[in-house]
C-alpha cells in the first residue's frame, strides 16, 4: 500500500494488481482508482490556489515597488521671440 501513496502511477499500478487478485476483486480496485483520482484532483486544487496567491502577492509587490510611468509628451521646441529672431538673423545677408 505504500506504493499506492507515493504517486498516481503507483496507486493505479496497485489498483491493477488488486483487480487481478481473486481476493481483491474489481470493486476494491475501482475504489482505489477513485481514491487516487480524488486525491490527485484535490492536490491540484490546493497547488493552484497556492500558486494564485503567490502570483497576486508578486503583482502587488511589483505595483508597490516599481515607479509608475506617466504619459510622456514631447515638449515642442521653443520659438524664438521676434526680437531674438531679428537679432540673430538681421546681420545675415540673403
PDB file of N, CA and C in Angstrom:
ATOM      1  N   UNK A   1       0.809  -1.203   0.000  1.00  0.00           N
ATOM      2  CA  UNK A   1       0.000   0.000   0.000  1.00  0.00           C
ATOM      3  C   UNK A   1       0.850   1.264   0.000  1.00  0.00           C
ATOM      4  N   UNK A   2       2.106   1.192   0.457  1.00  0.00           N
ATOM      5  CA  UNK A   2       2.967   2.375   0.435  1.00  0.00           C
ATOM      6  C   UNK A   2       3.204   2.859  -0.989  1.00  0.00           C
ATOM      7  N   UNK A   3       3.268   1.931  -1.925  1.00  0.00           N
ATOM      8  CA  UNK A   3       3.448   2.308  -3.330  1.00  0.00           C
ATOM      9  C   UNK A   3       2.256   3.118  -3.823  1.00  0.00           C
ATOM     10  N   UNK A   4       1.081   2.783  -3.384  1.00  0.00           N
ATOM     11  CA  UNK A   4      -0.129   3.498  -3.808  1.00  0.00           C
ATOM     12  C   UNK A   4      -0.145   4.915  -3.264  1.00  0.00           C
ATOM     13  N   UNK A   5       0.516   5.172  -2.130  1.00  0.00           N
ATOM     14  CA  UNK A   5       0.523   6.512  -1.524  1.00  0.00           C
ATOM     15  C   UNK A   5       1.566   7.430  -2.148  1.00  0.00           C
ATOM     16  N   UNK A   6       2.547   6.872  -2.862  1.00  0.00           N
ATOM     17  CA  UNK A   6       3.653   7.685  -3.376  1.00  0.00           C
ATOM     18  C   UNK A   6       3.287   8.522  -4.591  1.00  0.00           C
ATOM     19  N   UNK A   7       2.514   7.970  -5.514  1.00  0.00           N
ATOM     20  CA  UNK A   7       2.219   8.701  -6.742  1.00  0.00           C
ATOM     21  C   UNK A   7       0.937   8.179  -7.365  1.00  0.00           C
ATOM     22  N   UNK A   8       0.459   8.909  -8.341  1.00  0.00           N
ATOM     23  CA  UNK A   8      -0.740   8.493  -9.063  1.00  0.00           C
ATOM     24  C   UNK A   8      -0.460   7.197  -9.821  1.00  0.00           C
ATOM     25  N   UNK A   9       0.673   7.131 -10.466  1.00  0.00           N
ATOM     26  CA  UNK A   9       1.029   5.926 -11.205  1.00  0.00           C
ATOM     27  C   UNK A   9       1.145   4.718 -10.289  1.00  0.00           C
ATOM     28  N   UNK A  10       1.721   4.936  -9.111  1.00  0.00           N
ATOM     29  CA  UNK A  10       1.831   3.849  -8.141  1.00  0.00           C
ATOM     30  C   UNK A  10       0.467   3.372  -7.679  1.00  0.00           C
ATOM     31  N   UNK A  11      -0.418   4.312  -7.415  1.00  0.00           N
ATOM     32  CA  UNK A  11      -1.770   3.953  -6.983  1.00  0.00           C
ATOM     33  C   UNK A  11      -2.530   3.179  -8.037  1.00  0.00           C
ATOM     34  N   UNK A  12      -2.378   3.592  -9.286  1.00  0.00           N
ATOM     35  CA  UNK A  12      -3.058   2.884 -10.374  1.00  0.00           C
ATOM     36  C   UNK A  12      -2.447   1.502 -10.608  1.00  0.00           C
ATOM     37  N   UNK A  13      -1.133   1.385 -10.402  1.00  0.00           N
ATOM     38  CA  UNK A  13      -0.489   0.074 -10.546  1.00  0.00           C
ATOM     39  C   UNK A  13      -0.974  -0.883  -9.462  1.00  0.00           C
ATOM     40  N   UNK A  14      -1.111  -0.385  -8.236  1.00  0.00           N
ATOM     41  CA  UNK A  14      -1.622  -1.225  -7.152  1.00  0.00           C
ATOM     42  C   UNK A  14      -3.071  -1.613  -7.436  1.00  0.00           C
ATOM     43  N   UNK A  15      -3.869  -0.683  -7.956  1.00  0.00           N
ATOM     44  CA  UNK A  15      -5.256  -0.997  -8.287  1.00  0.00           C
ATOM     45  C   UNK A  15      -5.323  -2.083  -9.358  1.00  0.00           C
ATOM     46  N   UNK A  16      -4.410  -2.035 -10.308  1.00  0.00           N
ATOM     47  CA  UNK A  16      -4.374  -3.072 -11.344  1.00  0.00           C
ATOM     48  C   UNK A  16      -4.036  -4.435 -10.737  1.00  0.00           C
ATOM     49  N   UNK A  17      -3.100  -4.453  -9.808  1.00  0.00           N
ATOM     50  CA  UNK A  17      -2.734  -5.711  -9.146  1.00  0.00           C
ATOM     51  C   UNK A  17      -3.895  -6.236  -8.294  1.00  0.00           C
ATOM     52  N   UNK A  18      -4.609  -5.320  -7.639  1.00  0.00           N
ATOM     53  CA  UNK A  18      -5.758  -5.743  -6.826  1.00  0.00           C
ATOM     54  C   UNK A  18      -6.847  -6.328  -7.721  1.00  0.00           C
ATOM     55  N   UNK A  19      -7.041  -5.736  -8.901  1.00  0.00           N
ATOM     56  CA  UNK A  19      -8.069  -6.227  -9.823  1.00  0.00           C
ATOM     57  C   UNK A  19      -7.739  -7.632 -10.312  1.00  0.00           C
ATOM     58  N   UNK A  20      -6.463  -7.931 -10.469  1.00  0.00           N
ATOM     59  CA  UNK A  20      -6.052  -9.261 -10.927  1.00  0.00           C
ATOM     60  C   UNK A  20      -6.112 -10.305  -9.809  1.00  0.00           C
ATOM     61  N   UNK A  21      -6.027  -9.854  -8.580  1.00  0.00           N
ATOM     62  CA  UNK A  21      -6.020 -10.768  -7.437  1.00  0.00           C
ATOM     63  C   UNK A  21      -7.447 -11.238  -7.145  1.00  0.00           C
ATOM     64  N   UNK A  22      -7.672 -12.545  -7.064  1.00  0.00           N
ATOM     65  CA  UNK A  22      -9.037 -13.028  -6.813  1.00  0.00           C
ATOM     66  C   UNK A  22      -9.588 -12.595  -5.448  1.00  0.00           C
ATOM     67  N   UNK A  23      -8.724 -12.395  -4.478  1.00  0.00           N
ATOM     68  CA  UNK A  23      -9.230 -11.992  -3.160  1.00  0.00           C
ATOM     69  C   UNK A  23      -9.596 -10.505  -3.127  1.00  0.00           C
ATOM     70  N   UNK A  24      -9.017  -9.697  -4.047  1.00  0.00           N
ATOM     71  CA  UNK A  24      -9.300  -8.266  -4.065  1.00  0.00           C
ATOM     72  C   UNK A  24     -10.557  -7.952  -4.846  1.00  0.00           C
ATOM     73  N   UNK A  25     -10.525  -8.234  -6.105  1.00  0.00           N
ATOM     74  CA  UNK A  25     -11.693  -8.022  -6.941  1.00  0.00           C
ATOM     75  C   UNK A  25     -11.754  -6.647  -7.563  1.00  0.00           C
ATOM     76  N   UNK A  26     -12.570  -6.515  -8.591  1.00  0.00           N
ATOM     77  CA  UNK A  26     -12.682  -5.245  -9.315  1.00  0.00           C
ATOM     78  C   UNK A  26     -13.323  -4.114  -8.503  1.00  0.00           C
ATOM     79  N   UNK A  27     -14.189  -4.454  -7.529  1.00  0.00           N
ATOM     80  CA  UNK A  27     -14.824  -3.398  -6.737  1.00  0.00           C
ATOM     81  C   UNK A  27     -13.782  -2.671  -5.876  1.00  0.00           C
ATOM     82  N   UNK A  28     -12.891  -3.424  -5.265  1.00  0.00           N
ATOM     83  CA  UNK A  28     -11.851  -2.791  -4.450  1.00  0.00           C
ATOM     84  C   UNK A  28     -10.870  -2.015  -5.323  1.00  0.00           C
ATOM     85  N   UNK A  29     -10.560  -2.557  -6.477  1.00  0.00           N
ATOM     86  CA  UNK A  29      -9.667  -1.862  -7.407  1.00  0.00           C
ATOM     87  C   UNK A  29     -10.293  -0.549  -7.860  1.00  0.00           C
ATOM     88  N   UNK A  30     -11.584  -0.570  -8.176  1.00  0.00           N
ATOM     89  CA  UNK A  30     -12.254   0.661  -8.610  1.00  0.00           C
ATOM     90  C   UNK A  30     -12.303   1.677  -7.480  1.00  0.00           C
ATOM     91  N   UNK A  31     -12.496   1.225  -6.257  1.00  0.00           N
ATOM     92  CA  UNK A  31     -12.500   2.134  -5.105  1.00  0.00           C
ATOM     93  C   UNK A  31     -11.131   2.800  -4.947  1.00  0.00           C
ATOM     94  N   UNK A  32     -10.054   2.032  -5.174  1.00  0.00           N
ATOM     95  CA  UNK A  32      -8.709   2.602  -5.085  1.00  0.00           C
ATOM     96  C   UNK A  32      -8.458   3.597  -6.214  1.00  0.00           C
ATOM     97  N   UNK A  33      -8.902   3.258  -7.420  1.00  0.00           N
ATOM     98  CA  UNK A  33      -8.744   4.174  -8.556  1.00  0.00           C
ATOM     99  C   UNK A  33      -9.495   5.481  -8.290  1.00  0.00           C
ATOM    100  N   UNK A  34     -10.699   5.390  -7.751  1.00  0.00           N
ATOM    101  CA  UNK A  34     -11.463   6.601  -7.427  1.00  0.00           C
ATOM    102  C   UNK A  34     -10.747   7.434  -6.371  1.00  0.00           C
ATOM    103  N   UNK A  35     -10.178   6.771  -5.373  1.00  0.00           N
ATOM    104  CA  UNK A  35      -9.450   7.486  -4.319  1.00  0.00           C
ATOM    105  C   UNK A  35      -8.203   8.166  -4.880  1.00  0.00           C
ATOM    106  N   UNK A  36      -7.517   7.489  -5.784  1.00  0.00           N
ATOM    107  CA  UNK A  36      -6.319   8.076  -6.406  1.00  0.00           C
ATOM    108  C   UNK A  36      -6.705   9.315  -7.206  1.00  0.00           C
ATOM    109  N   UNK A  37      -7.748   9.210  -8.007  1.00  0.00           N
ATOM    110  CA  UNK A  37      -8.180  10.362  -8.821  1.00  0.00           C
ATOM    111  C   UNK A  37      -8.641  11.522  -7.938  1.00  0.00           C
ATOM    112  N   UNK A  38      -9.357  11.228  -6.881  1.00  0.00           N
ATOM    113  CA  UNK A  38      -9.834  12.279  -5.972  1.00  0.00           C
ATOM    114  C   UNK A  38      -8.667  12.981  -5.278  1.00  0.00           C
ATOM    115  N   UNK A  39      -7.695  12.216  -4.818  1.00  0.00           N
ATOM    116  CA  UNK A  39      -6.556  12.845  -4.134  1.00  0.00           C
ATOM    117  C   UNK A  39      -5.722  13.671  -5.119  1.00  0.00           C
ATOM    118  N   UNK A  40      -5.604  13.212  -6.357  1.00  0.00           N
ATOM    119  CA  UNK A  40      -4.881  13.987  -7.359  1.00  0.00           C
ATOM    120  C   UNK A  40      -5.584  15.314  -7.635  1.00  0.00           C
ATOM    121  N   UNK A  41      -6.896  15.256  -7.811  1.00  0.00           N
ATOM    122  CA  UNK A  41      -7.654  16.480  -8.084  1.00  0.00           C
ATOM    123  C   UNK A  41      -7.573  17.456  -6.908  1.00  0.00           C
ATOM    124  N   UNK A  42      -7.612  16.931  -5.714  1.00  0.00           N
ATOM    125  CA  UNK A  42      -7.523  17.787  -4.529  1.00  0.00           C
ATOM    126  C   UNK A  42      -6.132  18.429  -4.422  1.00  0.00           C
ATOM    127  N   UNK A  43      -5.093  17.667  -4.740  1.00  0.00           N
ATOM    128  CA  UNK A  43      -3.733  18.218  -4.703  1.00  0.00           C
ATOM    129  C   UNK A  43      -3.556  19.312  -5.754  1.00  0.00           C
ATOM    130  N   UNK A  44      -4.115  19.102  -6.932  1.00  0.00           N
ATOM    131  CA  UNK A  44      -4.030  20.121  -7.991  1.00  0.00           C
ATOM    132  C   UNK A  44      -4.769  21.394  -7.557  1.00  0.00           C
ATOM    133  N   UNK A  45      -5.909  21.245  -6.939  1.00  0.00           N
ATOM    134  CA  UNK A  45      -6.675  22.415  -6.488  1.00  0.00           C
ATOM    135  C   UNK A  45      -5.897  23.211  -5.450  1.00  0.00           C
ATOM    136  N   UNK A  46      -5.294  22.516  -4.490  1.00  0.00           N
ATOM    137  CA  UNK A  46      -4.524  23.223  -3.462  1.00  0.00           C
ATOM    138  C   UNK A  46      -3.294  23.899  -4.056  1.00  0.00           C
ATOM    139  N   UNK A  47      -2.629  23.213  -4.966  1.00  0.00           N
ATOM    140  CA  UNK A  47      -1.440  23.789  -5.596  1.00  0.00           C
ATOM    141  C   UNK A  47      -1.803  25.010  -6.436  1.00  0.00           C
ATOM    142  N   UNK A  48      -2.900  24.943  -7.150  1.00  0.00           N
ATOM    143  CA  UNK A  48      -3.336  26.091  -7.965  1.00  0.00           C
ATOM    144  C   UNK A  48      -3.694  27.283  -7.091  1.00  0.00           C
ATOM    145  N   UNK A  49      -4.362  27.025  -5.991  1.00  0.00           N
ATOM    146  CA  UNK A  49      -4.713  28.109  -5.067  1.00  0.00           C
ATOM    147  C   UNK A  49      -3.456  28.754  -4.499  1.00  0.00           C
ATOM    148  N   UNK A  50      -2.516  27.941  -4.076  1.00  0.00           N
ATOM    149  CA  UNK A  50      -1.262  28.461  -3.525  1.00  0.00           C
ATOM    150  C   UNK A  50      -0.506  29.271  -4.579  1.00  0.00           C
ATOM    151  N   UNK A  51      -0.436  28.760  -5.815  1.00  0.00           N
ATOM    152  CA  UNK A  51       0.231  29.489  -6.890  1.00  0.00           C
ATOM    153  C   UNK A  51      -0.457  30.807  -7.209  1.00  0.00           C
ATOM    154  N   UNK A  52      -1.779  30.820  -7.176  1.00  0.00           N
ATOM    155  CA  UNK A  52      -2.523  32.061  -7.423  1.00  0.00           C
ATOM    156  C   UNK A  52      -2.264  33.109  -6.364  1.00  0.00           C
ATOM    157  N   UNK A  53      -2.172  32.666  -5.113  1.00  0.00           N
ATOM    158  CA  UNK A  53      -1.880  33.604  -4.018  1.00  0.00           C
ATOM    159  C   UNK A  53      -0.485  34.201  -4.187  1.00  0.00           C
ATOM    160  N   UNK A  54       0.482  33.364  -4.550  1.00  0.00           N
ATOM    161  CA  UNK A  54       1.840  33.868  -4.759  1.00  0.00           C
ATOM    162  C   UNK A  54       1.882  34.847  -5.931  1.00  0.00           C
ATOM    163  N   UNK A  55       1.167  34.550  -7.012  1.00  0.00           N
ATOM    164  CA  UNK A  55       1.145  35.466  -8.154  1.00  0.00           C
ATOM    165  C   UNK A  55       0.496  36.797  -7.781  1.00  0.00           C
ATOM    166  N   UNK A  56      -0.574  36.766  -7.005  1.00  0.00           N
ATOM    167  CA  UNK A  56      -1.234  38.006  -6.589  1.00  0.00           C
ATOM    168  C   UNK A  56      -0.307  38.824  -5.697  1.00  0.00           C
ATOM    169  N   UNK A  57       0.381  38.154  -4.786  1.00  0.00           N
ATOM    170  CA  UNK A  57       1.319  38.872  -3.917  1.00  0.00           C
ATOM    171  C   UNK A  57       2.452  39.483  -4.735  1.00  0.00           C
ATOM    172  N   UNK A  58       2.953  38.749  -5.704  1.00  0.00           N
ATOM    173  CA  UNK A  58       4.006  39.284  -6.565  1.00  0.00           C
ATOM    174  C   UNK A  58       3.538  40.489  -7.362  1.00  0.00           C
ATOM    175  N   UNK A  59       2.309  40.447  -7.832  1.00  0.00           N
ATOM    176  CA  UNK A  59       1.752  41.581  -8.574  1.00  0.00           C
ATOM    177  C   UNK A  59       1.661  42.817  -7.686  1.00  0.00           C
ATOM    178  N   UNK A  60       1.207  42.630  -6.459  1.00  0.00           N
ATOM    179  CA  UNK A  60       1.109  43.766  -5.535  1.00  0.00           C
ATOM    180  C   UNK A  60       2.478  44.331  -5.197  1.00  0.00           C
ATOM    181  N   UNK A  61       3.463  43.464  -5.039  1.00  0.00           N
ATOM    182  CA  UNK A  61       4.816  43.942  -4.755  1.00  0.00           C
ATOM    183  C   UNK A  61       5.353  44.741  -5.938  1.00  0.00           C
ATOM    184  N   UNK A  62       5.134  44.255  -7.146  1.00  0.00           N
ATOM    185  CA  UNK A  62       5.602  44.974  -8.335  1.00  0.00           C
ATOM    186  C   UNK A  62       4.917  46.330  -8.438  1.00  0.00           C
ATOM    187  N   UNK A  63       3.617  46.376  -8.197  1.00  0.00           N
ATOM    188  CA  UNK A  63       2.906  47.654  -8.259  1.00  0.00           C
ATOM    189  C   UNK A  63       3.393  48.634  -7.203  1.00  0.00           C
ATOM    190  N   UNK A  64       3.768  48.119  -6.044  1.00  0.00           N
ATOM    191  CA  UNK A  64       4.222  48.995  -4.968  1.00  0.00           C
ATOM    192  C   UNK A  64       5.657  49.469  -5.173  1.00  0.00           C
ATOM    193  N   UNK A  65       6.506  48.637  -5.764  1.00  0.00           N
ATOM    194  CA  UNK A  65       7.931  48.952  -5.832  1.00  0.00           C
ATOM    195  C   UNK A  65       8.314  49.700  -7.103  1.00  0.00           C
ATOM    196  N   UNK A  66       7.809  49.273  -8.234  1.00  0.00           N
ATOM    197  CA  UNK A  66       8.217  49.905  -9.487  1.00  0.00           C
ATOM    198  C   UNK A  66       7.545  51.268  -9.648  1.00  0.00           C
ATOM    199  N   UNK A  67       8.285  52.213 -10.177  1.00  0.00           N
ATOM    200  CA  UNK A  67       7.680  53.544 -10.371  1.00  0.00           C
ATOM    201  C   UNK A  67       6.664  53.503 -11.501  1.00  0.00           C
ATOM    202  N   UNK A  68       5.682  54.365 -11.371  1.00  0.00           N
ATOM    203  CA  UNK A  68       4.662  54.451 -12.417  1.00  0.00           C
ATOM    204  C   UNK A  68       5.192  55.230 -13.604  1.00  0.00           C
ATOM    205  N   UNK A  69       4.628  54.964 -14.735  1.00  0.00           N
ATOM    206  CA  UNK A  69       5.005  55.709 -15.932  1.00  0.00           C
ATOM    207  C   UNK A  69       3.875  56.660 -16.275  1.00  0.00           C
ATOM    208  N   UNK A  70       4.220  57.895 -16.447  1.00  0.00           N
ATOM    209  CA  UNK A  70       3.241  58.893 -16.853  1.00  0.00           C
ATOM    210  C   UNK A  70       3.340  59.058 -18.362  1.00  0.00           C
ATOM    211  N   UNK A  71       2.269  59.476 -18.945  1.00  0.00           N
ATOM    212  CA  UNK A  71       2.273  59.711 -20.380  1.00  0.00           C
ATOM    213  C   UNK A  71       3.289  60.806 -20.688  1.00  0.00           C
ATOM    214  N   UNK A  72       4.199  60.494 -21.561  1.00  0.00           N
ATOM    215  CA  UNK A  72       5.231  61.475 -21.890  1.00  0.00           C
ATOM    216  C   UNK A  72       4.834  62.211 -23.160  1.00  0.00           C
ATOM    217  N   UNK A  73       4.841  63.505 -23.059  1.00  0.00           N
ATOM    218  CA  UNK A  73       4.536  64.362 -24.198  1.00  0.00           C
ATOM    219  C   UNK A  73       5.820  65.092 -24.538  1.00  0.00           C
ATOM    220  N   UNK A  74       6.235  64.966 -25.794  1.00  0.00           N
ATOM    221  CA  UNK A  74       7.452  65.658 -26.193  1.00  0.00           C
ATOM    222  C   UNK A  74       7.193  67.150 -26.186  1.00  0.00           C
ATOM    223  N   UNK A  75       8.019  67.882 -25.469  1.00  0.00           N
ATOM    224  CA  UNK A  75       7.820  69.336 -25.470  1.00  0.00           C
ATOM    225  C   UNK A  75       8.174  69.910 -26.837  1.00  0.00           C
ATOM    226  N   UNK A  76       7.347  70.837 -27.259  1.00  0.00           N
ATOM    227  CA  UNK A  76       7.619  71.484 -28.538  1.00  0.00           C
ATOM    228  C   UNK A  76       8.789  72.440 -28.351  1.00  0.00           C
ATOM    229  N   UNK A  77       9.652  72.513 -29.356  1.00  0.00           N
ATOM    230  CA  UNK A  77      10.785  73.437 -29.220  1.00  0.00           C
ATOM    231  C   UNK A  77      10.270  74.876 -29.109  1.00  0.00           C
ATOM    232  N   UNK A  78      10.955  75.610 -28.270  1.00  0.00           N
ATOM    233  CA  UNK A  78      10.535  76.999 -28.062  1.00  0.00           C
ATOM    234  C   UNK A  78      10.826  77.826 -29.310  1.00  0.00           C
ATOM    235  N   UNK A  79       9.848  78.605 -29.684  1.00  0.00           N
ATOM    236  CA  UNK A  79      10.016  79.503 -30.818  1.00  0.00           C
ATOM    237  C   UNK A  79      10.679  80.780 -30.306  1.00  0.00           C
ATOM    238  N   UNK A  80      11.692  81.231 -31.003  1.00  0.00           N
ATOM    239  CA  UNK A  80      12.330  82.481 -30.541  1.00  0.00           C
ATOM    240  C   UNK A  80      11.371  83.663 -30.704  1.00  0.00           C
ATOM    241  N   UNK A  81      11.508  84.561 -29.775  1.00  0.00           N
ATOM    242  CA  UNK A  81      10.652  85.750 -29.869  1.00  0.00           C
ATOM    243  C   UNK A  81      11.077  86.566 -31.098  1.00  0.00           C
ATOM    244  N   UNK A  82      10.252  87.507 -31.438  1.00  0.00           N
ATOM    245  CA  UNK A  82      10.526  88.306 -32.636  1.00  0.00           C
ATOM    246  C   UNK A  82      11.812  89.103 -32.486  1.00  0.00           C
ATOM    247  N   UNK A  83      12.087  89.602 -31.285  1.00  0.00           N
ATOM    248  CA  UNK A  83      13.326  90.360 -31.060  1.00  0.00           C
ATOM    249  C   UNK A  83      14.542  89.444 -31.206  1.00  0.00           C
ATOM    250  N   UNK A  84      14.455  88.215 -30.657  1.00  0.00           N
ATOM    251  CA  UNK A  84      15.571  87.281 -30.770  1.00  0.00           C
ATOM    252  C   UNK A  84      15.781  86.880 -32.233  1.00  0.00           C
ATOM    253  N   UNK A  85      14.696  86.716 -32.947  1.00  0.00           N
ATOM    254  CA  UNK A  85      14.776  86.340 -34.354  1.00  0.00           C
ATOM    255  C   UNK A  85      15.462  87.450 -35.147  1.00  0.00           C
ATOM    256  N   UNK A  86      15.038  88.700 -34.905  1.00  0.00           N
ATOM    257  CA  UNK A  86      15.636  89.834 -35.608  1.00  0.00           C
ATOM    258  C   UNK A  86      17.100  89.982 -35.250  1.00  0.00           C
ATOM    259  N   UNK A  87      17.444  89.798 -33.970  1.00  0.00           N
ATOM    260  CA  UNK A  87      18.830  89.967 -33.553  1.00  0.00           C
ATOM    261  C   UNK A  87      19.715  88.884 -34.165  1.00  0.00           C
ATOM    262  N   UNK A  88      19.216  87.704 -34.295  1.00  0.00           N
ATOM    263  CA  UNK A  88      20.036  86.604 -34.795  1.00  0.00           C
ATOM    264  C   UNK A  88      20.225  86.675 -36.307  1.00  0.00           C
ATOM    265  N   UNK A  89      19.187  87.037 -37.022  1.00  0.00           N
ATOM    266  CA  UNK A  89      19.256  86.982 -38.471  1.00  0.00           C
ATOM    267  C   UNK A  89      19.360  88.346 -39.165  1.00  0.00           C
ATOM    268  N   UNK A  90      19.439  89.407 -38.421  1.00  0.00           N
ATOM    269  CA  UNK A  90      19.499  90.735 -39.065  1.00  0.00           C
ATOM    270  C   UNK A  90      20.849  90.965 -39.725  1.00  0.00           C
ATOM    271  N   UNK A  91      21.899  90.349 -39.201  1.00  0.00           N
ATOM    272  CA  UNK A  91      23.231  90.576 -39.775  1.00  0.00           C
ATOM    273  C   UNK A  91      23.497  89.675 -40.982  1.00  0.00           C
ATOM    274  N   UNK A  92      22.711  88.656 -41.141  1.00  0.00           N
ATOM    275  CA  UNK A  92      22.982  87.741 -42.257  1.00  0.00           C
ATOM    276  C   UNK A  92      22.465  88.352 -43.565  1.00  0.00           C
ATOM    277  N   UNK A  93      23.165  88.044 -44.615  1.00  0.00           N
ATOM    278  CA  UNK A  93      22.786  88.574 -45.915  1.00  0.00           C
ATOM    279  C   UNK A  93      22.141  87.458 -46.724  1.00  0.00           C
ATOM    280  N   UNK A  94      21.190  87.827 -47.498  1.00  0.00           N
ATOM    281  CA  UNK A  94      20.461  86.872 -48.332  1.00  0.00           C
ATOM    282  C   UNK A  94      21.049  86.829 -49.637  1.00  0.00           C
TER     283      UNK A  94
END
